[in-house]
Short mmCIF file of C-alpha atoms and ligand atoms in Angstrom, two decimals:
data_model
loop_
_atom_site.label_atom_id
_atom_site.label_comp_id
_atom_site.label_asym_id
_atom_site.label_seq_id
_atom_site.Cartn_x
_atom_site.Cartn_y
_atom_site.Cartn_z
CA MET S 29 9.00 49.46 8.86
CA ILE S 30 12.52 50.58 7.11
CA GLN S 31 13.49 53.73 5.55
CA SER S 32 13.42 54.32 2.10
CA LYS S 33 15.88 55.53 -0.16
CA GLU S 34 16.18 56.18 -3.80
CA SER S 35 18.00 53.62 -6.39
CA MET S 36 20.28 55.94 -8.54
CA LEU S 37 21.57 55.74 -12.40
CA LEU S 38 25.19 57.23 -12.60
CA GLN S 39 27.66 57.13 -15.30
CA ILE S 40 31.47 56.71 -14.81
CA LYS S 41 34.40 57.93 -16.80
CA GLU S 42 35.45 55.98 -20.13
CA LEU S 43 39.62 56.05 -19.45
CA GLY S 44 41.07 55.14 -23.10
CA ASP S 45 43.87 55.41 -25.58
CA ASP S 46 44.99 53.93 -27.95
CA ARG S 47 45.23 50.47 -26.73
CA GLY S 48 41.58 50.23 -25.72
CA LEU S 49 39.14 51.29 -23.03
CA LEU S 50 38.92 50.74 -18.61
CA ALA S 51 36.99 51.97 -16.36
CA VAL S 52 36.97 52.18 -12.74
CA VAL S 53 34.81 52.12 -9.57
CA GLU S 54 35.99 52.61 -6.22
CA SER S 55 34.35 52.18 -2.52
CA HIS S 56 32.95 55.52 -1.58
CA ASN S 57 34.15 57.03 -4.69
CA SER S 58 31.75 55.95 -7.91
CA ILE S 59 29.95 53.32 -5.41
CA PRO S 60 28.78 54.59 -2.02
CA PHE S 61 29.03 51.55 -0.18
CA ASP S 62 32.30 49.65 1.02
CA ILE S 63 32.65 46.65 -1.23
CA LYS S 64 32.05 43.04 0.35
CA ARG S 65 31.32 40.81 -2.59
CA VAL S 66 31.39 40.42 -5.99
CA PHE S 67 29.38 38.18 -8.06
CA TYR S 68 28.54 37.96 -11.67
CA ILE S 69 25.56 37.03 -13.74
CA TYR S 70 26.15 35.65 -17.32
CA ASP S 71 24.83 33.07 -19.95
CA THR S 72 21.31 33.72 -19.08
CA LEU S 73 18.95 32.79 -21.15
CA PRO S 74 16.75 35.81 -23.07
CA ASP S 75 13.64 34.53 -21.78
CA VAL S 76 14.72 34.36 -18.30
CA ARG S 77 13.62 37.08 -15.60
CA ARG S 78 15.57 36.85 -12.78
CA GLY S 79 15.51 38.50 -9.11
CA PHE S 80 12.01 39.30 -7.87
CA HIS S 81 13.17 40.41 -4.20
CA ALA S 82 14.18 42.87 -2.46
CA HIS S 83 16.65 43.19 0.38
CA TYR S 84 16.98 44.51 4.32
CA LYS S 85 20.40 45.73 4.50
CA THR S 86 22.35 44.91 1.01
CA ARG S 87 23.05 47.70 -1.50
CA GLN S 88 24.60 46.37 -4.82
CA ALA S 89 25.77 48.39 -8.16
CA LEU S 90 24.97 46.52 -11.14
CA ILE S 91 27.35 47.20 -13.93
CA CYS S 92 26.60 45.71 -16.87
CA VAL S 93 30.30 45.24 -18.15
CA LYS S 94 29.18 43.37 -21.45
CA GLY S 95 26.47 42.98 -23.20
CA ALA S 96 23.02 44.11 -21.99
CA CYS S 97 19.85 43.49 -20.02
CA LYS S 98 16.74 45.60 -18.44
CA ILE S 99 16.17 45.96 -14.77
CA LEU S 100 13.15 46.44 -13.58
CA LEU S 101 12.69 48.86 -10.32
CA ASP S 102 10.06 49.02 -7.32
CA ASN S 103 10.40 51.34 -4.49
CA ILE S 104 6.34 51.10 -3.84
CA ASN S 105 6.16 55.04 -4.71
CA ARG S 106 7.47 54.17 -8.43
CA LYS S 107 8.27 51.72 -10.95
CA THR S 108 10.74 52.20 -13.60
CA VAL S 109 12.77 50.53 -16.30
CA VAL S 110 16.53 50.88 -16.53
CA SER S 111 18.27 49.69 -19.18
CA LEU S 112 21.97 48.45 -18.55
CA ASP S 113 23.59 48.86 -21.67
CA SER S 114 26.81 50.16 -21.61
CA PRO S 115 30.10 49.13 -19.24
CA THR S 116 30.18 52.75 -18.11
CA LYS S 117 26.55 53.29 -16.63
CA VAL S 118 26.10 51.73 -12.67
CA LEU S 119 22.95 51.26 -11.05
CA VAL S 120 23.11 51.66 -6.88
CA LEU S 121 19.85 49.84 -5.85
CA GLU S 122 18.67 50.29 -2.22
CA PRO S 123 17.72 47.37 0.05
CA ASN S 124 13.99 48.64 -0.55
CA ASP S 125 14.49 48.44 -4.39
CA TRP S 126 12.32 45.64 -5.50
CA HIS S 127 14.09 44.42 -8.61
CA GLU S 128 13.63 42.19 -11.75
CA MET S 129 16.53 41.76 -14.45
CA TYR S 130 15.49 40.31 -17.70
CA ASP S 131 15.72 40.76 -21.56
CA PHE S 132 19.64 39.40 -21.58
CA THR S 133 21.63 39.49 -24.54
CA SER S 134 23.52 36.37 -25.36
CA ASP S 135 26.91 37.98 -24.56
CA CYS S 136 25.46 39.45 -21.53
CA VAL S 137 27.85 39.64 -18.44
CA LEU S 138 26.05 41.12 -15.53
CA LEU S 139 28.35 42.45 -12.54
CA VAL S 140 26.97 42.69 -8.66
CA LEU S 141 29.09 44.53 -6.38
CA ALA S 142 27.17 44.09 -3.01
CA SER S 143 27.76 46.27 0.54
CA HIS S 144 27.16 42.65 2.60
CA LEU S 145 28.14 39.05 2.62
CA TYR S 146 25.49 36.05 1.16
CA ASP S 147 22.92 35.67 3.32
CA SER S 148 20.01 34.00 1.97
CA GLU S 149 18.02 35.54 5.68
CA ASP S 150 18.72 39.51 4.04
CA TYR S 151 16.60 38.12 0.93
CA ILE S 152 12.44 39.36 0.50
CA ARG S 153 11.49 37.09 -2.08
CA ASP S 154 7.70 37.69 -1.15
CA TYR S 155 5.76 40.61 -2.32
CA ASP S 156 3.26 40.99 0.68
CA LYS S 157 6.37 40.78 3.10
CA PHE S 158 7.59 43.44 0.45
CA LEU S 159 4.69 45.65 0.98
CA GLU S 160 4.58 45.65 4.64
CA VAL S 161 8.50 46.06 5.44
CA TYR S 162 9.00 49.09 3.34
CA GLY S 163 5.02 50.71 2.51
CA GLU S 164 3.63 53.61 4.46
C1 T46 W 16 20.31 40.55 -6.57
C2 T46 W 16 20.51 40.09 -7.97
C3 T46 W 16 21.02 41.03 -8.56
C4 T46 W 16 25.03 32.21 -3.16
O1 T46 W 16 25.01 31.34 -2.67
N1 T46 W 16 26.00 33.79 -2.53
C5 T46 W 16 25.60 34.67 -3.89
O2 T46 W 16 26.78 35.61 -3.41
C6 T46 W 16 24.35 34.57 -4.56
C7 T46 W 16 24.47 36.27 -5.39
C8 T46 W 16 24.20 34.16 -4.55
N2 T46 W 16 23.93 32.63 -4.22
C9 T46 W 16 23.27 31.42 -4.43
C10 T46 W 16 21.62 31.87 -3.80
C11 T46 W 16 21.04 31.01 -5.00
O3 T46 W 16 21.11 29.63 -4.68
O4 T46 W 16 22.84 31.29 -6.52
C12 T46 W 16 22.11 30.99 -6.62
C13 T46 W 16 21.14 32.38 -7.12
O5 T46 W 16 20.80 33.08 -6.53
P1 T46 W 16 19.60 34.16 -6.83
O6 T46 W 16 18.43 33.42 -7.64
O7 T46 W 16 19.69 35.13 -5.47
O8 T46 W 16 19.75 34.83 -8.07
P2 T46 W 16 19.31 36.15 -8.98
O9 T46 W 16 20.04 36.46 -10.31
O10 T46 W 16 17.50 36.51 -8.78
O11 T46 W 16 19.56 37.13 -8.31
C14 T46 W 16 21.12 37.79 -7.78
C15 T46 W 16 21.34 38.11 -6.72
O12 T46 W 16 21.01 37.14 -5.33
C16 T46 W 16 20.29 39.40 -5.55
O13 T46 W 16 21.06 39.83 -4.63
O14 T46 W 16 20.02 41.32 -6.27
O15 T46 W 16 21.50 39.12 -8.65
#
């Protein structure tokens, strides 16, 4: 069994002036890890659910920079739903967070900052395997 950690929902500062708004995230400041990879999810159809996995190592920070979506989190002890509906909300996922993303608005752009480079072997896509790895 690998030790579980808790996800966090952070609120970052909105910096702005009469020209518009700006929000900033930095490794080891708002984001508690070194950012090695950035990707973004967009043009997702409204009735689609994505994700359905946990990780062995990768930590991720999710920011809806445009539009909104919901994230179902399951760390075995607790299931929660987080609504990402502002570019100032940052959801930090731990490897042991089984996650599903859904209810994407048509304009949603979900930015993901990751602690590791892409490796398909880092994914746990089978729920029974997830329980085996992270269960008591
Ligand atoms: C996650 C959630 C929030 C790559 O080749 N490189 C990459 O860095 C990524 C992220 C994906 N891919 C390929 C793998 C698949 O063939 O892109 C395709 C779609 O990926 P996936 O089905 O994993 O997408 P989601 O939206 O279910 O999950 C993604 C991330 O993969 C995952 O780490 O936590 O977003």
